[in-house]
Each structure stands twice: as structure tokens, then as C-alpha cells.
PDB file of C-alpha atoms and ligand atoms in Angstrom:
ATOM      1  CA  MET A 500    -103.782 136.403 183.337  1.00  0.00           C
ATOM      2  CA  ILE A 501    -102.253 133.974 180.817  1.00  0.00           C
ATOM      3  CA  LYS A 502    -104.444 130.944 180.398  1.00  0.00           C
ATOM      4  CA  GLN A 503    -103.710 128.245 177.889  1.00  0.00           C
ATOM      5  CA  ASN A 504    -106.358 127.596 175.276  1.00  0.00           C
ATOM      6  CA  SER A 505    -108.248 130.790 176.123  1.00  0.00           C
ATOM      7  CA  ALA A 506    -108.468 134.549 175.851  1.00  0.00           C
ATOM      8  CA  THR A 507    -108.852 137.127 178.610  1.00  0.00           C
ATOM      9  CA  ILE A 508    -109.992 140.747 178.431  1.00  0.00           C
ATOM     10  CA  CYS A 509    -107.988 142.962 180.812  1.00  0.00           C
ATOM     11  CA  ARG A 510    -108.221 146.630 181.734  1.00  0.00           C
ATOM     12  CA  TYR A 511    -105.450 149.223 181.646  1.00  0.00           C
ATOM     13  CA  ASP A 512    -105.094 152.844 182.731  1.00  0.00           C
ATOM     14  CA  THR A 513    -105.745 155.085 179.700  1.00  0.00           C
ATOM     15  CA  ALA A 514    -104.202 158.084 181.500  1.00  0.00           C
ATOM     16  CA  ARG A 515    -100.947 156.208 181.890  1.00  0.00           C
ATOM     17  CA  PHE A 516    -101.116 154.594 178.435  1.00  0.00           C
ATOM     18  CA  PRO A 517    -103.112 157.018 176.244  1.00  0.00           C
ATOM     19  CA  PHE A 518    -102.963 154.986 173.010  1.00  0.00           C
ATOM     20  CA  LYS A 519    -106.333 156.233 171.749  1.00  0.00           C
ATOM     21  CA  ASN A 520    -105.441 159.883 172.318  1.00  0.00           C
ATOM     22  CA  ILE A 521    -102.094 159.547 170.607  1.00  0.00           C
ATOM     23  CA  ILE A 522    -103.503 157.733 167.569  1.00  0.00           C
ATOM     24  CA  ASP A 523    -106.603 159.923 167.234  1.00  0.00           C
ATOM     25  CA  ASN A 524    -104.487 163.065 167.510  1.00  0.00           C
ATOM     26  CA  HIS A 525    -102.128 161.681 164.879  1.00  0.00           C
ATOM     27  CA  PHE A 526    -104.977 161.050 162.423  1.00  0.00           C
ATOM     28  CA  ILE A 527    -106.550 164.438 163.200  1.00  0.00           C
ATOM     29  CA  LYS A 528    -103.217 166.160 162.565  1.00  0.00           C
ATOM     30  CA  HIS A 529    -102.669 164.412 159.213  1.00  0.00           C
ATOM     31  CA  LEU A 530    -106.203 163.744 157.963  1.00  0.00           C
ATOM     32  CA  LYS A 531    -108.476 165.877 160.168  1.00  0.00           C
ATOM     33  CA  VAL A 532    -110.567 162.891 161.308  1.00  0.00           C
ATOM     34  CA  ALA A 533    -110.387 160.560 164.313  1.00  0.00           C
ATOM     35  CA  SER A 534    -109.926 156.790 163.960  1.00  0.00           C
ATOM     36  CA  GLU A 535    -113.659 155.904 163.886  1.00  0.00           C
ATOM     37  CA  ASP A 536    -114.263 158.269 160.971  1.00  0.00           C
ATOM     38  CA  LEU A 537    -111.439 157.313 158.606  1.00  0.00           C
ATOM     39  CA  HIS A 538    -113.937 155.891 156.096  1.00  0.00           C
ATOM     40  CA  LYS A 539    -115.507 159.368 155.771  1.00  0.00           C
ATOM     41  CA  LEU A 540    -112.418 160.752 154.080  1.00  0.00           C
ATOM     42  CA  GLU A 541    -113.059 161.883 150.552  1.00  0.00           C
ATOM     43  CA  ASP A 542    -109.627 160.847 149.236  1.00  0.00           C
ATOM     44  CA  SER A 543    -110.361 157.275 148.159  1.00  0.00           C
ATOM     45  CA  THR A 544    -106.739 156.728 147.070  1.00  0.00           C
ATOM     46  CA  LEU A 545    -106.091 156.184 150.804  1.00  0.00           C
ATOM     47  CA  PHE A 546    -108.207 153.038 150.811  1.00  0.00           C
ATOM     48  CA  PRO A 547    -107.377 149.529 149.582  1.00  0.00           C
ATOM     49  CA  ALA A 548    -108.993 148.568 146.284  1.00  0.00           C
ATOM     50  CA  GLY A 549    -111.373 145.681 147.017  1.00  0.00           C
ATOM     51  CA  ILE A 550    -110.988 143.319 149.930  1.00  0.00           C
ATOM     52  CA  VAL A 551    -107.599 143.083 151.597  1.00  0.00           C
ATOM     53  CA  THR A 552    -105.589 139.866 151.270  1.00  0.00           C
ATOM     54  CA  PRO A 553    -102.763 138.342 153.342  1.00  0.00           C
ATOM     55  CA  GLY A 554     -99.510 140.185 152.775  1.00  0.00           C
ATOM     56  CA  THR A 555    -101.254 143.393 151.657  1.00  0.00           C
ATOM     57  CA  ASP A 556    -103.473 143.903 154.698  1.00  0.00           C
ATOM     58  CA  ASN A 557    -100.925 146.072 156.462  1.00  0.00           C
ATOM     59  CA  ASN A 558     -99.617 148.077 153.528  1.00  0.00           C
ATOM     60  CA  THR A 559    -102.211 150.659 152.529  1.00  0.00           C
ATOM     61  CA  PRO A 560    -101.586 154.420 152.308  1.00  0.00           C
ATOM     62  CA  LEU A 561    -103.676 154.834 155.505  1.00  0.00           C
ATOM     63  CA  HIS A 562    -101.341 152.432 157.305  1.00  0.00           C
ATOM     64  CA  ASP A 563     -98.351 154.389 156.013  1.00  0.00           C
ATOM     65  CA  ILE A 564     -99.780 157.517 157.652  1.00  0.00           C
ATOM     66  CA  LEU A 565    -100.553 155.681 160.893  1.00  0.00           C
ATOM     67  CA  TYR A 566     -97.093 154.113 161.106  1.00  0.00           C
ATOM     68  CA  THR A 567     -95.486 157.568 161.109  1.00  0.00           C
ATOM     69  CA  VAL A 568     -96.833 157.821 164.689  1.00  0.00           C
ATOM     70  CA  PHE A 569     -93.624 155.908 165.551  1.00  0.00           C
ATOM     71  CA  ASP A 570     -91.643 159.026 164.528  1.00  0.00           C
ATOM     72  CA  GLY A 571     -93.337 161.091 167.264  1.00  0.00           C
ATOM     73  CA  GLU A 572     -92.137 161.394 170.824  1.00  0.00           C
ATOM     74  CA  SER A 573     -95.021 159.785 172.667  1.00  0.00           C
ATOM     75  CA  PHE A 574     -96.132 156.539 171.051  1.00  0.00           C
ATOM     76  CA  LEU A 575     -93.134 154.204 171.306  1.00  0.00           C
ATOM     77  CA  PRO A 576     -92.137 155.228 174.866  1.00  0.00           C
ATOM     78  CA  THR A 577     -95.777 154.623 175.908  1.00  0.00           C
ATOM     79  CA  TYR A 578     -95.759 151.264 174.155  1.00  0.00           C
ATOM     80  CA  ARG A 579     -92.548 150.178 175.889  1.00  0.00           C
ATOM     81  CA  LYS A 580     -93.950 151.274 179.267  1.00  0.00           C
ATOM     82  CA  PHE A 581     -97.047 149.204 178.528  1.00  0.00           C
ATOM     83  CA  VAL A 582     -94.962 146.098 177.789  1.00  0.00           C
ATOM     84  CA  GLU A 583     -93.077 146.723 181.031  1.00  0.00           C
ATOM     85  CA  PHE A 584     -96.428 146.896 182.839  1.00  0.00           C
ATOM     86  CA  LEU A 585     -97.410 143.529 181.267  1.00  0.00           C
ATOM     87  CA  GLN A 586     -94.360 141.875 182.775  1.00  0.00           C
ATOM     88  CA  GLY A 587     -96.010 142.264 186.198  1.00  0.00           C
ATOM     89  CA  PRO A 588     -99.110 140.129 185.575  1.00  0.00           C
ATOM     90  CA  ILE A 589     -97.217 137.708 183.321  1.00  0.00           C
ATOM     91  CA  GLY A 590     -94.659 137.407 186.111  1.00  0.00           C
ATOM     92  CA  GLU A 591     -91.630 137.262 183.910  1.00  0.00           C
ATOM     93  CA  GLU A 592     -89.368 139.376 181.716  1.00  0.00           C
ATOM     94  CA  LEU A 593     -90.603 139.460 178.159  1.00  0.00           C
ATOM     95  CA  ILE A 594     -89.149 139.360 174.699  1.00  0.00           C
ATOM     96  CA  PHE A 595     -91.566 141.600 172.792  1.00  0.00           C
ATOM     97  CA  GLN A 596     -92.412 142.820 169.331  1.00  0.00           C
ATOM     98  CA  LYS A 597     -90.258 145.904 168.883  1.00  0.00           C
ATOM     99  CA  LYS A 598     -93.083 147.917 167.322  1.00  0.00           C
ATOM    100  CA  PRO A 599     -96.750 146.890 167.283  1.00  0.00           C
ATOM    101  CA  THR A 600     -98.780 146.127 164.169  1.00  0.00           C
ATOM    102  CA  PHE A 601    -101.766 148.331 163.323  1.00  0.00           C
ATOM    103  CA  ARG A 602    -105.100 147.189 161.871  1.00  0.00           C
ATOM    104  CA  ILE A 603    -107.502 149.500 160.108  1.00  0.00           C
ATOM    105  CA  HIS A 604    -110.895 147.874 159.599  1.00  0.00           C
ATOM    106  CA  LEU A 605    -112.895 149.998 157.182  1.00  0.00           C
ATOM    107  CA  PRO A 606    -116.626 149.443 156.624  1.00  0.00           C
ATOM    108  CA  GLY A 607    -117.067 147.059 153.678  1.00  0.00           C
ATOM    109  CA  ASN A 608    -113.615 145.571 154.151  1.00  0.00           C
ATOM    110  CA  LEU A 609    -111.455 143.228 156.203  1.00  0.00           C
ATOM    111  CA  SER A 610    -108.473 144.267 158.301  1.00  0.00           C
ATOM    112  CA  VAL A 611    -106.676 140.930 158.030  1.00  0.00           C
ATOM    113  CA  GLY A 612    -106.858 138.613 155.049  1.00  0.00           C
ATOM    114  CA  ASN A 613    -108.006 135.303 156.528  1.00  0.00           C
ATOM    115  CA  TYR A 614    -108.547 133.206 159.643  1.00  0.00           C
ATOM    116  CA  HIS A 615    -105.196 131.960 160.872  1.00  0.00           C
ATOM    117  CA  ARG A 616    -102.855 131.278 163.731  1.00  0.00           C
ATOM    118  CA  ASP A 617     -99.743 133.453 163.623  1.00  0.00           C
ATOM    119  CA  ARG A 618     -97.639 130.262 163.617  1.00  0.00           C
ATOM    120  CA  ASP A 619     -99.120 129.486 160.175  1.00  0.00           C
ATOM    121  CA  TYR A 620     -96.918 132.381 159.040  1.00  0.00           C
ATOM    122  CA  GLY A 621     -93.731 131.251 160.764  1.00  0.00           C
ATOM    123  CA  HIS A 622     -94.269 132.827 164.199  1.00  0.00           C
ATOM    124  CA  PRO A 623     -92.959 130.704 167.073  1.00  0.00           C
ATOM    125  CA  PRO A 624     -95.615 128.879 169.138  1.00  0.00           C
ATOM    126  CA  GLU A 625     -94.160 130.380 172.340  1.00  0.00           C
ATOM    127  CA  GLU A 626     -95.671 133.745 171.432  1.00  0.00           C
ATOM    128  CA  ILE A 627     -98.578 135.206 173.403  1.00  0.00           C
ATOM    129  CA  ASN A 628    -100.847 137.559 171.447  1.00  0.00           C
ATOM    130  CA  ILE A 629    -101.865 140.959 172.791  1.00  0.00           C
ATOM    131  CA  TRP A 630    -104.644 142.802 170.981  1.00  0.00           C
ATOM    132  CA  LEU A 631    -105.572 146.368 171.931  1.00  0.00           C
ATOM    133  CA  PRO A 632    -108.290 148.398 170.188  1.00  0.00           C
ATOM    134  CA  VAL A 633    -108.357 152.203 170.165  1.00  0.00           C
ATOM    135  CA  THR A 634    -111.989 152.294 169.038  1.00  0.00           C
ATOM    136  CA  GLN A 635    -114.959 150.438 170.427  1.00  0.00           C
ATOM    137  CA  THR A 636    -115.117 146.923 168.961  1.00  0.00           C
ATOM    138  CA  LYS A 637    -118.284 144.914 168.342  1.00  0.00           C
ATOM    139  CA  ASN A 638    -119.974 142.479 165.954  1.00  0.00           C
ATOM    140  CA  THR A 639    -118.265 142.694 162.564  1.00  0.00           C
ATOM    141  CA  ALA A 640    -115.897 145.510 163.616  1.00  0.00           C
ATOM    142  CA  THR A 641    -113.575 143.469 165.777  1.00  0.00           C
ATOM    143  CA  ILE A 642    -111.365 140.406 165.979  1.00  0.00           C
ATOM    144  CA  TRP A 643    -113.139 137.021 165.903  1.00  0.00           C
ATOM    145  CA  LEU A 644    -111.649 134.178 167.924  1.00  0.00           C
ATOM    146  CA  GLU A 645    -112.315 130.468 168.254  1.00  0.00           C
ATOM    147  CA  SER A 646    -113.237 129.401 171.810  1.00  0.00           C
ATOM    148  CA  GLU A 647    -110.806 126.470 171.982  1.00  0.00           C
ATOM    149  CA  TYR A 648    -108.037 124.961 169.890  1.00  0.00           C
ATOM    150  CA  GLY A 649    -109.310 123.687 166.566  1.00  0.00           C
ATOM    151  CA  GLN A 650    -112.999 124.543 167.153  1.00  0.00           C
ATOM    152  CA  SER A 651    -113.309 127.195 164.420  1.00  0.00           C
ATOM    153  CA  ASP A 652    -116.449 128.447 166.267  1.00  0.00           C
ATOM    154  CA  PHE A 653    -115.453 132.066 165.756  1.00  0.00           C
ATOM    155  CA  HIS A 654    -117.108 134.779 167.842  1.00  0.00           C
ATOM    156  CA  PRO A 655    -116.625 138.561 167.974  1.00  0.00           C
ATOM    157  CA  VAL A 656    -114.711 140.046 170.920  1.00  0.00           C
ATOM    158  CA  GLU A 657    -116.520 143.150 172.228  1.00  0.00           C
ATOM    159  CA  MET A 658    -114.280 145.689 173.897  1.00  0.00           C
ATOM    160  CA  ASP A 659    -113.945 149.377 174.721  1.00  0.00           C
ATOM    161  CA  ASN A 660    -111.081 151.835 174.970  1.00  0.00           C
ATOM    162  CA  GLY A 661    -109.122 150.939 178.111  1.00  0.00           C
ATOM    163  CA  GLU A 662    -109.293 147.196 177.505  1.00  0.00           C
ATOM    164  CA  PHE A 663    -106.926 144.756 175.860  1.00  0.00           C
ATOM    165  CA  LEU A 664    -107.126 141.108 174.992  1.00  0.00           C
ATOM    166  CA  ILE A 665    -104.463 138.571 175.775  1.00  0.00           C
ATOM    167  CA  PHE A 666    -104.822 135.260 173.983  1.00  0.00           C
ATOM    168  CA  ASP A 667    -103.092 131.973 173.391  1.00  0.00           C
ATOM    169  CA  SER A 668    -101.462 132.205 169.965  1.00  0.00           C
ATOM    170  CA  ALA A 669    -102.625 128.652 169.166  1.00  0.00           C
ATOM    171  CA  LEU A 670    -106.197 129.971 168.872  1.00  0.00           C
ATOM    172  CA  LYS A 671    -107.329 130.716 165.336  1.00  0.00           C
ATOM    173  CA  HIS A 672    -108.473 134.278 164.739  1.00  0.00           C
ATOM    174  CA  GLY A 673    -109.493 136.618 161.977  1.00  0.00           C
ATOM    175  CA  ASN A 674    -112.236 139.053 161.112  1.00  0.00           C
ATOM    176  CA  GLU A 675    -115.371 139.610 159.056  1.00  0.00           C
ATOM    177  CA  ILE A 676    -116.323 142.325 156.600  1.00  0.00           C
ATOM    178  CA  ASN A 677    -117.090 145.383 158.733  1.00  0.00           C
ATOM    179  CA  LYS A 678    -120.793 146.235 158.562  1.00  0.00           C
ATOM    180  CA  GLU A 679    -120.927 148.496 161.638  1.00  0.00           C
ATOM    181  CA  GLY A 680    -120.711 151.899 159.973  1.00  0.00           C
ATOM    182  CA  TYR A 681    -117.505 153.000 161.687  1.00  0.00           C
ATOM    183  CA  THR A 682    -113.822 152.264 161.210  1.00  0.00           C
ATOM    184  CA  ARG A 683    -112.186 149.969 163.776  1.00  0.00           C
ATOM    185  CA  VAL A 684    -108.539 150.685 164.567  1.00  0.00           C
ATOM    186  CA  SER A 685    -106.477 148.406 166.781  1.00  0.00           C
ATOM    187  CA  MET A 686    -102.932 147.398 167.458  1.00  0.00           C
ATOM    188  CA  ASP A 687    -101.539 143.985 168.183  1.00  0.00           C
ATOM    189  CA  PHE A 688     -98.203 142.607 169.223  1.00  0.00           C
ATOM    190  CA  ARG A 689     -96.600 139.444 170.409  1.00  0.00           C
ATOM    191  CA  VAL A 690     -94.577 138.700 173.533  1.00  0.00           C
ATOM    192  CA  ILE A 691     -92.556 135.657 174.590  1.00  0.00           C
ATOM    193  CA  PRO A 692     -91.673 134.911 178.236  1.00  0.00           C
ATOM    194  CA  LYS A 693     -87.889 135.116 178.284  1.00  0.00           C
ATOM    195  CA  SER A 694     -87.494 131.572 179.622  1.00  0.00           C
ATOM    196  CA  LEU A 695     -89.328 130.229 176.563  1.00  0.00           C
ATOM    197  CA  TYR A 696     -87.520 132.222 173.870  1.00  0.00           C
ATOM    198  CA  LYS A 697     -85.591 129.864 171.632  1.00  0.00           C
ATOM    199  CA  GLY A 698     -83.690 132.303 169.432  1.00  0.00           C
ATOM    200  CA  SER A 699     -84.015 132.955 165.736  1.00  0.00           C
ATOM    201  CA  SER A 700     -85.757 130.446 163.482  1.00  0.00           C
ATOM    202  CA  GLY A 701     -84.521 132.250 160.382  1.00  0.00           C
ATOM    203  CA  ARG A 702     -88.134 133.029 159.377  1.00  0.00           C
ATOM    204  CA  VAL A 703     -89.395 136.462 158.382  1.00  0.00           C
ATOM    205  CA  THR A 704     -92.816 138.108 158.883  1.00  0.00           C
ATOM    206  CA  ALA A 705     -95.410 137.841 156.104  1.00  0.00           C
ATOM    207  CA  ASN A 706     -96.257 141.536 155.960  1.00  0.00           C
ATOM    208  CA  ARG A 707     -93.059 143.495 156.289  1.00  0.00           C
ATOM    209  CA  GLY A 708     -90.359 140.861 155.930  1.00  0.00           C
ATOM    210  CA  HIS A 709     -88.822 141.415 159.369  1.00  0.00           C
ATOM    211  CA  GLN A 710     -86.554 138.656 160.627  1.00  0.00           C
ATOM    212  CA  LEU A 711     -88.245 136.960 163.610  1.00  0.00           C
ATOM    213  CA  SER A 712     -85.311 137.376 165.952  1.00  0.00           C
ATOM    214  CA  LEU A 713     -84.084 139.608 168.764  1.00  0.00           C
ATOM    215  CA  GLY A 714     -82.815 142.936 167.491  1.00  0.00           C
ATOM    216  CA  HIS A 715     -85.014 142.681 164.396  1.00  0.00           C
ATOM    217  CA  TYR A 716     -88.685 141.874 165.030  1.00  0.00           C
ATOM    218  CA  TYR A 717     -88.245 141.417 168.776  1.00  0.00           C
ATOM    219  CA  ASP A 718     -86.711 143.545 171.497  1.00  0.00           C
ATOM    220  CA  GLN A 719     -85.995 143.192 175.210  1.00  0.00           C
ATOM    221  CA  PHE A 720     -85.396 145.611 178.051  1.00  0.00           C
TER     222      PHE A 720
HETATM  223 FE1  FE2 B 823    -102.837 136.997 163.774  1.00  0.00          FE
END
């Protein structure tokens, strides 16, 4: 399941891990629309002004609403069960991002500021990236990945609900301006096989300033 220098699309059981249902229901409760239709909202104060940039791409009013899903009873227990499930195929206990990061990719905008490797922002190279969409993803409404280290031959990753992507964190990734006519919502998080975890580097995350160490950004079972 974990291959160096590559990315793999895997399937999961949406009845056991109903991320799409939880997130759609959360948006419907607060905004009366499902994830795909967030751009149809009439309240434009919810949207970023212009194109998002690094450091601001996770801090819009829409994100603030989405992140309150962590206050509910279902999301975080489901997330932790999912990480537990991942330990099977990875074959080892994991250090994992305590709470995932959400991306909201509105038509006419980006969801992440630029092409990058997470290590460019202080993340340890031992991390493995997990990327899980709750909408369909295609063409310009998805993550774009290079095929091999340093190639910069970015291509869109097409996926459906019930699939997740696991990729080597040394691969550059990013996104394009969404021209698909629907909003893409996804979550991503990072895991480190316990045997590879080296402890705190003293660095903090670019978006929310979390210390990249156990008990802060990371958790374990
Ligand atoms: Fe990234």
C-alpha cells in the first residue's frame, strides 16, 4: 500500500467511515447546501477575496464553519477509527495528525496556494500523506501530483467518494483554478510509522501555527 516515489488510490467502506455524510450534513445544517454546492451560496462574505495564497488557504469563514464539525460527536471518533484501520495495511502503529486539514476548492479559485512538498513548510520527510475527498474529484477540481520525484509533470487525480489517496510526501503536489462548476471538498492528513518518528523538530505548521510534535500536531493511540 505504501510505495516510495508513488501514489496509490485505495478504497474504504463509506458505511463504516461516513465522512461525506457527516460533512454534507454539517454544511446542510449550517448553510443549507451540500459540499458540492457551496459556491451557490449568496453570502459572498463566506468566500476568500481573490485567489488564495499560502498561509491563508485554510482560514476562510467557510473553513471556520467546516472546522466546527470537530465539535460534533461523530467526526473525530470516525477519523480516529479510520487511522486505526490504516495501521493494518501500513503494518505498523502510526503517529498521526491529531485533526485533519480541510480543503475547500471553489470554482474560480485554488484550495492551496502553490505547488509544494509539505517538507518545504517544515514537515518531517518521514510523513506519509493521506488525501480523502468527500466530493467527486476530476480535472481542475482535485489535487495534482507529479509522477515521480522532481518531475513536476503534474496530473489531476480522479477519485470518487469511498476512495482515498496515499502518497509519498516527497512528491510535489498542488492544484489548479477550479473550472469544473462544482465545489471540491477534501480532507488530508499526515501519518508517520512509529519506528520512523524522530520527535519534535521545534517547527510549527504554516497555516495554524501548531507545533509539529506529539501532543500538539500529532497524536498516537
Ligand atoms: Fe501539501
